[in-house]
Tab-separated table of C-alpha atoms in Angstrom:
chain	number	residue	atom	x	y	z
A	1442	UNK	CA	37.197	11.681	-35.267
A	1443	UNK	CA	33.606	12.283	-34.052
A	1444	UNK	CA	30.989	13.504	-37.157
A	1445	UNK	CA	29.631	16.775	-36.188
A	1446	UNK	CA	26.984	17.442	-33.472
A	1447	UNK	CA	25.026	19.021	-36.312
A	1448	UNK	CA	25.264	16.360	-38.584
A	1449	UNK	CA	23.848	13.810	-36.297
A	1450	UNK	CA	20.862	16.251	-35.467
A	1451	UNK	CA	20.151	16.173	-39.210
A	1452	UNK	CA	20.584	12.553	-39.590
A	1453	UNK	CA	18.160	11.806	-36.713
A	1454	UNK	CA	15.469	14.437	-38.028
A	1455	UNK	CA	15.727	12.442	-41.636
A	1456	UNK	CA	15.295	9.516	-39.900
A	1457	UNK	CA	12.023	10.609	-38.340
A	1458	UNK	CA	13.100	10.800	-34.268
A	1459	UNK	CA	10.322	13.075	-32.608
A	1460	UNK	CA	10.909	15.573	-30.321
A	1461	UNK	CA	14.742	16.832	-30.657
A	1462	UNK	CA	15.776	20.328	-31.653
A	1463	UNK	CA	16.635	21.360	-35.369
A	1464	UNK	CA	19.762	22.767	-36.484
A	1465	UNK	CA	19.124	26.626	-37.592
A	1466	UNK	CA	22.688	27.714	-37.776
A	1467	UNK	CA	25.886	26.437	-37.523
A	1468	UNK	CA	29.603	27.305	-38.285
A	1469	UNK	CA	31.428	23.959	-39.176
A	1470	UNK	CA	34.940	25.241	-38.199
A	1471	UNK	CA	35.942	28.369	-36.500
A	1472	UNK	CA	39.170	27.005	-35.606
A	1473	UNK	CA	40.812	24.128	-33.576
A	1474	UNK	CA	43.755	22.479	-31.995
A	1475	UNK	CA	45.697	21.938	-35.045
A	1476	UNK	CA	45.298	25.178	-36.591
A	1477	UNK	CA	46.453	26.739	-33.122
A	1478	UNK	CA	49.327	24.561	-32.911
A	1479	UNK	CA	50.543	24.659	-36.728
A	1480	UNK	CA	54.439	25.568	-36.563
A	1481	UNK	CA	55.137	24.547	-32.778
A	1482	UNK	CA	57.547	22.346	-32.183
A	1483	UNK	CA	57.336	20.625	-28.779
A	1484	UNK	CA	59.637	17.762	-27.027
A	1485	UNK	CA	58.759	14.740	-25.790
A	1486	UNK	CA	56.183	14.711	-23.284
A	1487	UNK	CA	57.322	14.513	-19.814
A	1488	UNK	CA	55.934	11.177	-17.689
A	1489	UNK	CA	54.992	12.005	-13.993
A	1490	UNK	CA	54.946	9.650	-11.851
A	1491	UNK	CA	52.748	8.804	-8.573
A	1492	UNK	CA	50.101	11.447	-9.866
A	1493	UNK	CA	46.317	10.386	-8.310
A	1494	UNK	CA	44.112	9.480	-10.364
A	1495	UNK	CA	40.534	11.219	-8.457
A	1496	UNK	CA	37.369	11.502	-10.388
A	1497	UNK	CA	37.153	15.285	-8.714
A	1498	UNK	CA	40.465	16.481	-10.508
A	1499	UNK	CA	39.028	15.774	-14.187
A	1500	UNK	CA	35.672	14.449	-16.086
A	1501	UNK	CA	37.711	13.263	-18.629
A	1502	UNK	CA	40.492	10.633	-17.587
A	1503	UNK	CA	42.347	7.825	-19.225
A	1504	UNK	CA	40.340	4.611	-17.613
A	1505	UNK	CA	42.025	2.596	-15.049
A	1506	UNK	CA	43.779	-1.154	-15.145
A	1507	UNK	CA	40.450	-3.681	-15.974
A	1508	UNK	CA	42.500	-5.611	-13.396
A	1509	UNK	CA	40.705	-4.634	-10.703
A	1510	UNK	CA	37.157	-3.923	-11.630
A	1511	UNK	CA	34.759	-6.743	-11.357
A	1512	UNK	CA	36.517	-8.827	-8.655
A	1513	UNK	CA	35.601	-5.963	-6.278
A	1514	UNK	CA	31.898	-5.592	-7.300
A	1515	UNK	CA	30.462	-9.426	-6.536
A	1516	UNK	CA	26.931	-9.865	-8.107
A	1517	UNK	CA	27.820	-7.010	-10.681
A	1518	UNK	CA	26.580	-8.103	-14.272
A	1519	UNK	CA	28.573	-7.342	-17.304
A	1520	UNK	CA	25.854	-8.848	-19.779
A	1521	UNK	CA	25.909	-5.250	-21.216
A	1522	UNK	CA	29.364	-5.366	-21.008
A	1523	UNK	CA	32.500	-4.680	-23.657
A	1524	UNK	CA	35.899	-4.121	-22.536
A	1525	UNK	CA	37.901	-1.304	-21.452
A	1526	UNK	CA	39.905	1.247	-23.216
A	1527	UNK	CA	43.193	-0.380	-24.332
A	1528	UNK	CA	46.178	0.525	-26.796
A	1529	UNK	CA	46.101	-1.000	-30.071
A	1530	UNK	CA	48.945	-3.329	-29.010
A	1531	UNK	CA	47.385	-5.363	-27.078
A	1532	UNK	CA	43.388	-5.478	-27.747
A	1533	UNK	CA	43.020	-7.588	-31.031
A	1534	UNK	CA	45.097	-10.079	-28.891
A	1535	UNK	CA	42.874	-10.009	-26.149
A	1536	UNK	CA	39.775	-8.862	-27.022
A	1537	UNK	CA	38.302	-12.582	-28.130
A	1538	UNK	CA	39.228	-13.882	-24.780
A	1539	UNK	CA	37.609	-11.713	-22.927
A	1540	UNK	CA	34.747	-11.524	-25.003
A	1541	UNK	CA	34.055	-15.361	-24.443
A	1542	UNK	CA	34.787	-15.188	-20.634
A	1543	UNK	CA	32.252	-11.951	-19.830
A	1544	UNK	CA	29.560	-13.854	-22.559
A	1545	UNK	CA	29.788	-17.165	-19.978
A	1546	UNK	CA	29.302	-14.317	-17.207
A	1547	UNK	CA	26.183	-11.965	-18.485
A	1548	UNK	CA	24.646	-15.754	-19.430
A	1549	UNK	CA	25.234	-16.634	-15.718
A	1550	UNK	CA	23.985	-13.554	-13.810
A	1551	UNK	CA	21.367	-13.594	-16.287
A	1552	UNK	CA	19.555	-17.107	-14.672
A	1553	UNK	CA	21.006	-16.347	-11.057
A	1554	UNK	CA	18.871	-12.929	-11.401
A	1555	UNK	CA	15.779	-14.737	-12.627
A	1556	UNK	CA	15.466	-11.789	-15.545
A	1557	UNK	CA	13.091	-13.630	-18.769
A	1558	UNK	CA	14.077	-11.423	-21.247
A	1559	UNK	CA	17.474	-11.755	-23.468
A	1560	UNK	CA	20.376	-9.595	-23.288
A	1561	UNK	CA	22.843	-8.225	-25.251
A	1562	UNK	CA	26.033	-9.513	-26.159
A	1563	UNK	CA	29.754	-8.581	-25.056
A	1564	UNK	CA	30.592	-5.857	-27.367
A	1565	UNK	CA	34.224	-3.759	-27.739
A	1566	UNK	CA	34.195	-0.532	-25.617
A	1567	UNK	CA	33.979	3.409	-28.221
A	1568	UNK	CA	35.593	4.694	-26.334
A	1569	UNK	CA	38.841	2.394	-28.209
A	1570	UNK	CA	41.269	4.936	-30.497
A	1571	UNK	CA	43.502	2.913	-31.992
A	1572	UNK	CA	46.233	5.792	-32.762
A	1573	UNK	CA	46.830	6.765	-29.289
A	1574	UNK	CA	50.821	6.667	-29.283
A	1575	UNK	CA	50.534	8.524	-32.805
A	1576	UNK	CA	48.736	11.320	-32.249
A	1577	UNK	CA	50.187	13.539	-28.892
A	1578	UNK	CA	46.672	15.266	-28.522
A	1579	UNK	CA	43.159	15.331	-29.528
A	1580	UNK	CA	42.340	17.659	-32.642
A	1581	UNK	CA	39.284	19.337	-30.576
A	1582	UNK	CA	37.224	21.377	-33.087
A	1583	UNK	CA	35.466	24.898	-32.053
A	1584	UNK	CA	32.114	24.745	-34.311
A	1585	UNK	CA	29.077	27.061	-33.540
A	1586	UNK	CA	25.475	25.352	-33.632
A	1587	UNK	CA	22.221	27.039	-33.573
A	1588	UNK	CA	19.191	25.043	-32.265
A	1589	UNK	CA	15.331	25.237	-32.103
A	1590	UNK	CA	13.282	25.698	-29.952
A	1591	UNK	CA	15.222	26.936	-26.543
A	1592	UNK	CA	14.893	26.070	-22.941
A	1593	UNK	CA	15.454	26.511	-19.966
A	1594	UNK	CA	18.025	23.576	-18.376
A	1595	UNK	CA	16.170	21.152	-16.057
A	1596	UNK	CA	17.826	22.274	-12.995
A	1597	UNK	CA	15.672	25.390	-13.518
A	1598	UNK	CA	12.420	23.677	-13.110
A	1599	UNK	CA	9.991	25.792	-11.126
A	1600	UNK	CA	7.302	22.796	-9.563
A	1601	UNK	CA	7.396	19.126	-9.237
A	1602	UNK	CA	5.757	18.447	-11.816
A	1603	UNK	CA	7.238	20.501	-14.420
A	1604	UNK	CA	10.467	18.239	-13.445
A	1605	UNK	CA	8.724	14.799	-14.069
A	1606	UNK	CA	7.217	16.449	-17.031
A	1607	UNK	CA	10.697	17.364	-18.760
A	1608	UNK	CA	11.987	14.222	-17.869
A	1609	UNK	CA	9.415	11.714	-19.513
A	1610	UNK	CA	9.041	14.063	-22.467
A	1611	UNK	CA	13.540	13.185	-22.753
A	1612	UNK	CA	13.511	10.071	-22.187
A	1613	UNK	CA	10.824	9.898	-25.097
A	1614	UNK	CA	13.174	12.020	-26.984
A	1615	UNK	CA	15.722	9.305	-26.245
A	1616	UNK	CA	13.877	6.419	-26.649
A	1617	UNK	CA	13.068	7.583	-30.587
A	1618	UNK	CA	16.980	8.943	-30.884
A	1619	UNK	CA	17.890	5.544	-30.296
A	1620	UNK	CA	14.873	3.366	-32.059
A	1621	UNK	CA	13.701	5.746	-34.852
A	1622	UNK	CA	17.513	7.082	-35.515
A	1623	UNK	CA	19.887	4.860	-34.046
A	1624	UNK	CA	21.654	7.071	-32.192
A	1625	UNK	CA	23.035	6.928	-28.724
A	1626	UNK	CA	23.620	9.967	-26.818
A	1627	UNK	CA	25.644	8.753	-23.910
A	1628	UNK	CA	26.522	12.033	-22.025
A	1629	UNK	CA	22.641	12.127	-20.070
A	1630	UNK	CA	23.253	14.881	-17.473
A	1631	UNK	CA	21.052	17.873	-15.965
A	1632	UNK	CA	22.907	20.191	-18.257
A	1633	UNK	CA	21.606	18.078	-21.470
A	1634	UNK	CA	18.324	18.474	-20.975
A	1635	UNK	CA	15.915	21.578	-21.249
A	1636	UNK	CA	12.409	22.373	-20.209
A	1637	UNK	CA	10.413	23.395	-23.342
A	1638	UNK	CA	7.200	24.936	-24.530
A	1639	UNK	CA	5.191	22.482	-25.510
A	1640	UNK	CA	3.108	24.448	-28.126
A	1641	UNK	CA	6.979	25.379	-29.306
A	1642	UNK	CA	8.813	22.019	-29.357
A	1643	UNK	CA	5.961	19.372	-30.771
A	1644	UNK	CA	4.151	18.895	-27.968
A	1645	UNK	CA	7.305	18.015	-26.092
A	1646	UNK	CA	7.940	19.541	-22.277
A	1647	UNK	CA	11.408	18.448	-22.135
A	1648	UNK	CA	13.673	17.990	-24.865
A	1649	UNK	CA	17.376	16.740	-25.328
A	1650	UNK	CA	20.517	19.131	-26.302
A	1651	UNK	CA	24.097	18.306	-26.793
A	1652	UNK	CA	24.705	15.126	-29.440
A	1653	UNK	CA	28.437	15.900	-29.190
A	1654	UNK	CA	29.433	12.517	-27.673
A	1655	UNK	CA	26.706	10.426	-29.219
A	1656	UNK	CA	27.256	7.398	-31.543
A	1657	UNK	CA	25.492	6.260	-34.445
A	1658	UNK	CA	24.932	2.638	-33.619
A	1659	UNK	CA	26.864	-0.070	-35.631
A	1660	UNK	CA	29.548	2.714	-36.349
A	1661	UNK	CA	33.592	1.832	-35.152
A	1662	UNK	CA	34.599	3.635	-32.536
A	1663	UNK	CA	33.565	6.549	-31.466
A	1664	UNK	CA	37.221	8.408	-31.670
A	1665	UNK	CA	36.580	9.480	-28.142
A	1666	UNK	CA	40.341	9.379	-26.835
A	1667	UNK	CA	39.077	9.236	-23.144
A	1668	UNK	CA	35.974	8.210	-20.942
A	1669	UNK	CA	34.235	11.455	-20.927
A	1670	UNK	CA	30.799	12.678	-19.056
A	1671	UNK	CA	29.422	13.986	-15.886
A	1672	UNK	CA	30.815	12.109	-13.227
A	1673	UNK	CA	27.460	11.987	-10.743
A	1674	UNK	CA	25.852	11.063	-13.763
A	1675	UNK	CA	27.496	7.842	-15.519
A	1676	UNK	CA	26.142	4.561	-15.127
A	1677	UNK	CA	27.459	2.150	-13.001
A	1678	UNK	CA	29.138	0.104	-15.809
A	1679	UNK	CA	30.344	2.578	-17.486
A	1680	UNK	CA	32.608	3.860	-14.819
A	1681	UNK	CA	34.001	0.798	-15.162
A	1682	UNK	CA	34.553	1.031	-18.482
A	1683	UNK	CA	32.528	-0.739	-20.225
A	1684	UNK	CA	30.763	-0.038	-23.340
A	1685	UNK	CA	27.986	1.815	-23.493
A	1686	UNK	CA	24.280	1.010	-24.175
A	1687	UNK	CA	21.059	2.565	-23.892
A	1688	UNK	CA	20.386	1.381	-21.118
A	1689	UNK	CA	23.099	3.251	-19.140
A	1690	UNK	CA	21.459	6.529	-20.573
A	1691	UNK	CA	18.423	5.467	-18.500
A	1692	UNK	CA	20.329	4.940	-15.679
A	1693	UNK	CA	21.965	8.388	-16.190
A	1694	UNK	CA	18.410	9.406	-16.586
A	1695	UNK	CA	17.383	7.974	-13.187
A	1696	UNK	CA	20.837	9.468	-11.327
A	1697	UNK	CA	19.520	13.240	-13.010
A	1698	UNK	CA	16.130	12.654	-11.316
A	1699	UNK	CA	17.557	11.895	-7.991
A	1700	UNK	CA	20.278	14.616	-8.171
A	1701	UNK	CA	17.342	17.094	-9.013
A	1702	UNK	CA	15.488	16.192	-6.020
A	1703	UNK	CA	17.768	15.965	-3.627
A	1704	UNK	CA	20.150	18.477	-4.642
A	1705	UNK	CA	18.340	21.070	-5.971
A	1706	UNK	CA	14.913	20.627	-4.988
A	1707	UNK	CA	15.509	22.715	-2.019
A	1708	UNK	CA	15.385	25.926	-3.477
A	1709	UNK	CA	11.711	25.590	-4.589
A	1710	UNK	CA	9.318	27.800	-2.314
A	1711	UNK	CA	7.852	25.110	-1.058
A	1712	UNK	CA	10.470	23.490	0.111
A	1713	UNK	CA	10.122	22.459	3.754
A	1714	UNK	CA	12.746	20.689	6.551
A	1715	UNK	CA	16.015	20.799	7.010
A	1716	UNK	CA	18.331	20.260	4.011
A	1717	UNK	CA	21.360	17.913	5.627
A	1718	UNK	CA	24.139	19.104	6.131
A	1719	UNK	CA	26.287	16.684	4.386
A	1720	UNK	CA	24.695	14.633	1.494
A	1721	UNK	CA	25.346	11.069	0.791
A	1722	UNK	CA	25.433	11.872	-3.230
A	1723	UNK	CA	28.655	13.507	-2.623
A	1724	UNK	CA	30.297	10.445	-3.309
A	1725	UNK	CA	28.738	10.333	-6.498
A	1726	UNK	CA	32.082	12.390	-7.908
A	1727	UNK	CA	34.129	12.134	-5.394
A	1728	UNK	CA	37.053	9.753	-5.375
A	1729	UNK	CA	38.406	6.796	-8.205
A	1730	UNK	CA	36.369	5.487	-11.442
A	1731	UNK	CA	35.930	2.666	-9.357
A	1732	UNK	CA	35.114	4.726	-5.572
A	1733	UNK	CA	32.210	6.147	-7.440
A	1734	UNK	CA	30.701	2.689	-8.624
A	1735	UNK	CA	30.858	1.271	-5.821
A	1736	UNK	CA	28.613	4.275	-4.075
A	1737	UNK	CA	26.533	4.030	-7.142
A	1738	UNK	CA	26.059	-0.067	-6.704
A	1739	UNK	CA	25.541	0.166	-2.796
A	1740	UNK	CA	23.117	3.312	-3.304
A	1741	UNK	CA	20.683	1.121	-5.998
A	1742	UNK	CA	20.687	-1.538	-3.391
A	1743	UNK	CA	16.741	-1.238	-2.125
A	1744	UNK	CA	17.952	-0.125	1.317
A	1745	UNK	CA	20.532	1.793	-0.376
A	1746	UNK	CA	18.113	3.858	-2.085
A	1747	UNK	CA	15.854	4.456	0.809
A	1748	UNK	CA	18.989	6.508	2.513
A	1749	UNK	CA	19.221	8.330	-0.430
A	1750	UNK	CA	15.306	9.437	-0.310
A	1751	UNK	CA	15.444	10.620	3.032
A	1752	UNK	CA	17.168	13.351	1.416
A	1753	UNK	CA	14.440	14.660	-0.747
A	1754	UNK	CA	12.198	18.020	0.735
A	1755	UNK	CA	8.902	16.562	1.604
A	1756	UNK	CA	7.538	18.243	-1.518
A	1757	UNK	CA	9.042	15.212	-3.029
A	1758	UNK	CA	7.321	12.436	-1.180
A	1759	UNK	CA	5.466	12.288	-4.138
A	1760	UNK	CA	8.254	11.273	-6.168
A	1761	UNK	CA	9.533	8.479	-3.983
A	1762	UNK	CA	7.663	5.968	-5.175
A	1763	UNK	CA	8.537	6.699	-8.732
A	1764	UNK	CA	12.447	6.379	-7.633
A	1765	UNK	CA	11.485	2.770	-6.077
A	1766	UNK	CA	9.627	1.772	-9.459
A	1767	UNK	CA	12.808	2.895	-11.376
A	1768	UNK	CA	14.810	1.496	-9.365
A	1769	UNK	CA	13.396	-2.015	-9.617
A	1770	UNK	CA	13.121	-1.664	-13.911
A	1771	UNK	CA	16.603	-0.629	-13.755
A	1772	UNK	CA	18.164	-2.969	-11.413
A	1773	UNK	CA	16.300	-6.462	-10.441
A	1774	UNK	CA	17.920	-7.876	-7.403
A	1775	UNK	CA	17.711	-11.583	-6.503
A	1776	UNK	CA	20.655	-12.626	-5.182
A	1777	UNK	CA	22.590	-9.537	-6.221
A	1778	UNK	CA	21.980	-6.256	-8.753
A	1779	UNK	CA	21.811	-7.153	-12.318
A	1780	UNK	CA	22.915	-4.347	-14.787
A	1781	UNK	CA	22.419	-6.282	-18.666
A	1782	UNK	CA	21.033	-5.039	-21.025
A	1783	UNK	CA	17.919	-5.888	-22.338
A	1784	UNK	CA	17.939	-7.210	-26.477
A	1785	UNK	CA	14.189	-5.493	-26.852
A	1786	UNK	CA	14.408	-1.797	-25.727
A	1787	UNK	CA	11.003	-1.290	-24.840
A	1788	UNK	CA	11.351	-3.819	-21.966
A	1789	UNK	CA	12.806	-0.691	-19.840
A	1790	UNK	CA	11.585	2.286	-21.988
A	1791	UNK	CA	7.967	0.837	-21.267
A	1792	UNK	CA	7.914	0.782	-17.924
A	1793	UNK	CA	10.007	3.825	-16.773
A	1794	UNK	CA	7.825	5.801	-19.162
A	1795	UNK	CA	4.528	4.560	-17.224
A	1796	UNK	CA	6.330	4.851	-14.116
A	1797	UNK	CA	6.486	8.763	-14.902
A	1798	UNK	CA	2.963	9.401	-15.956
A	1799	UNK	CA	1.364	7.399	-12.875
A	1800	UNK	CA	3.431	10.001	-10.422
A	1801	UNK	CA	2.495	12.956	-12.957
A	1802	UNK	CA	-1.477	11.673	-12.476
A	1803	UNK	CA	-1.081	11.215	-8.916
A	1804	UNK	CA	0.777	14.064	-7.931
A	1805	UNK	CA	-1.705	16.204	-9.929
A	1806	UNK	CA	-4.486	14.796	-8.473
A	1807	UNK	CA	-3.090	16.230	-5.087
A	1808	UNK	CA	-2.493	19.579	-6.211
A	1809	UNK	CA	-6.255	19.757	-7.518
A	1810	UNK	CA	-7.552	18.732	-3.975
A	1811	UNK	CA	-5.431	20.446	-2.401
């Protein structure tokens, strides 16, 4: 079972992580599935068959055969990689295996991609419960929490550069979460993050919420039954199933600043153009696990990405060239787009951060001459 959202939050305040919100109430148990279902007596599931598996009928799905992941995405590193979930049966048998094979593979894409800095190892997927066949649900517990200071969610963001703004100031958050407290968040979405008062929330403008599907690092698994997150959100790996890392968060982080632009950037007042009609992020959560990272993995591509800008109001044409610096932290192409993740943290915290405050300086600098 996961530890409680609140109990991480005090764990990472303890451990001296800057910038994320402080538990001022909370309710450990109100209730929960096993309370509401103590005395039923239910038969044996019923198996449907033929049932399609699309990403837009539920965020929260069993993952798919690993038979047909990687063969399909050619140039795709795994040297972040783990393995996917899989019944207790059969993963101590294979898990060694495929442990050596993907280590042989990260090495690999690592020198094709010319990258100089070491990544991390193969690792086993959280998202593996090993008591799947014994347990007929998952024992979902309704606790209230109480945080400080509030927000207003990023989507709400009122000028361009309060958006860049609340973004740094989280991945900041993030990048102490997972330094100073070793914690990984893993569910980075435009619902997680807030927009805060500075003179409120430490100096921070933006601030993370929600720790309910973060993992202490060098913990088991996570007791996550299923792979779980915002589907236009999730790293490219991870909808394959692999385990997580930091460095999808970033990604995540990256996909949020897009969707904001593109998606809702058009209701700001100055907001010019025409929006289109039909937008090519759509098949961000549309379609199979493995649809989506496809999209994803053809939409990083650098003329990938440039279809995707055209999308953004021209009040964003500041913000372009702080996707295309991202984009080439994130996802160094040489002969194909390489996805490991880096041993040393800072060698993509670093530069994204910079990234951010040379388009907060230079869109600033507009808006004062202007």
């Amino acid at each position: 079972m996961r530890p409680p959202e609140a109990d991480l939050l005090n764990k990472a305040i303890e451990r001296g992580v800057k910038g994320l919100a402080k538990v001022v109430g909370y309710h450990e148990e109100v209730t929960s599935i096993s309370k509401l279902r103590e005395g039923l007596v239910f038969s044996t599931p019923h198996k449907f068959r033929g049932v399609p598996r699309s990403a837009n009928t539920s965020f929260s799905q069993s993952q798919p055969p690993l038979s047909h992941s990687f063969s399909q995405f050619p140039g795709l590193s795994i040297a972040s990689s783990g393995h996917r979930k899989r019944k207790s049966t059969d993963w101590s048998s294979n898990a060694s295996k495929r442990s050596r094979s993907n280590s042989q593979l990260a090495k690999a894409d690592h020198v094709e991609n010319g990258a100089t800095y070491s990544v991390q190892e193969p690792q086993g997927t959280s998202l593996v419960h090993q008591d799947h066949d014994q347990t007929p649900y998952a024992n979902r517990i309704f606790r209230v929490l109480a945080i400080s200071p509030a927000g207003r969610s990023i989507s709400q963001f009122k000028a361009v550069i309060e958006l860049l703004e609340g973004l740094r100031d989280a991945i900041k958050v993030h990048q102490s979460l997972y330094t100073d407290g070793k914690i990984l968040h893993r569910d980075i979405s435009e619902n997680n993050i807030i927009i805060t008062n500075p003179g409120n929330a430490d100096g921070f403008k933006g601030m993370l919420i929600d720790l309910d599907l973060a993992k202490e690092e060098g913990k088991g698994p996570s007791g996550a039954r299923h792979r779980t997150g915002t589907m236009e959100f999730m790293a490219i790996e991870v909808l394959l199933g692999i385990s997580h890392t930091y460095r999808h968060d970033l990604e995540a982080f990256f996909y949020v600043l897009i969707w904001l632009c593109a998606r809702r950037g058009w209701s700001l007042s100055k907001a010019s153009g025409r929006r289109p009609k039909k937008s090519m992020l759509s098949r961000w959560y549309t379609g199979g696990y493995e649809d989506i990272a496809q999209s994803k993995r053809g939409d990083m591509d650098k003329n990938g990405l440039e279809v995707i800008l055209r999308e953004f109001p021209e009040v964003f044409d500041g913000v372009k060239p702080l996707c295309r610096a991202i984009r080439d932290v994130l996802f160094p192409h040489k002969y194909g787009l390489f996805t490991g993740t880096p041993q040393d943290p800072n060698i993509l915290y670093d530069p994204i951060i910079k990234a951010f405050d040379d388009a907060i300086a230079e869109i600033g600098l507009g808006e004062v001459k202007t």
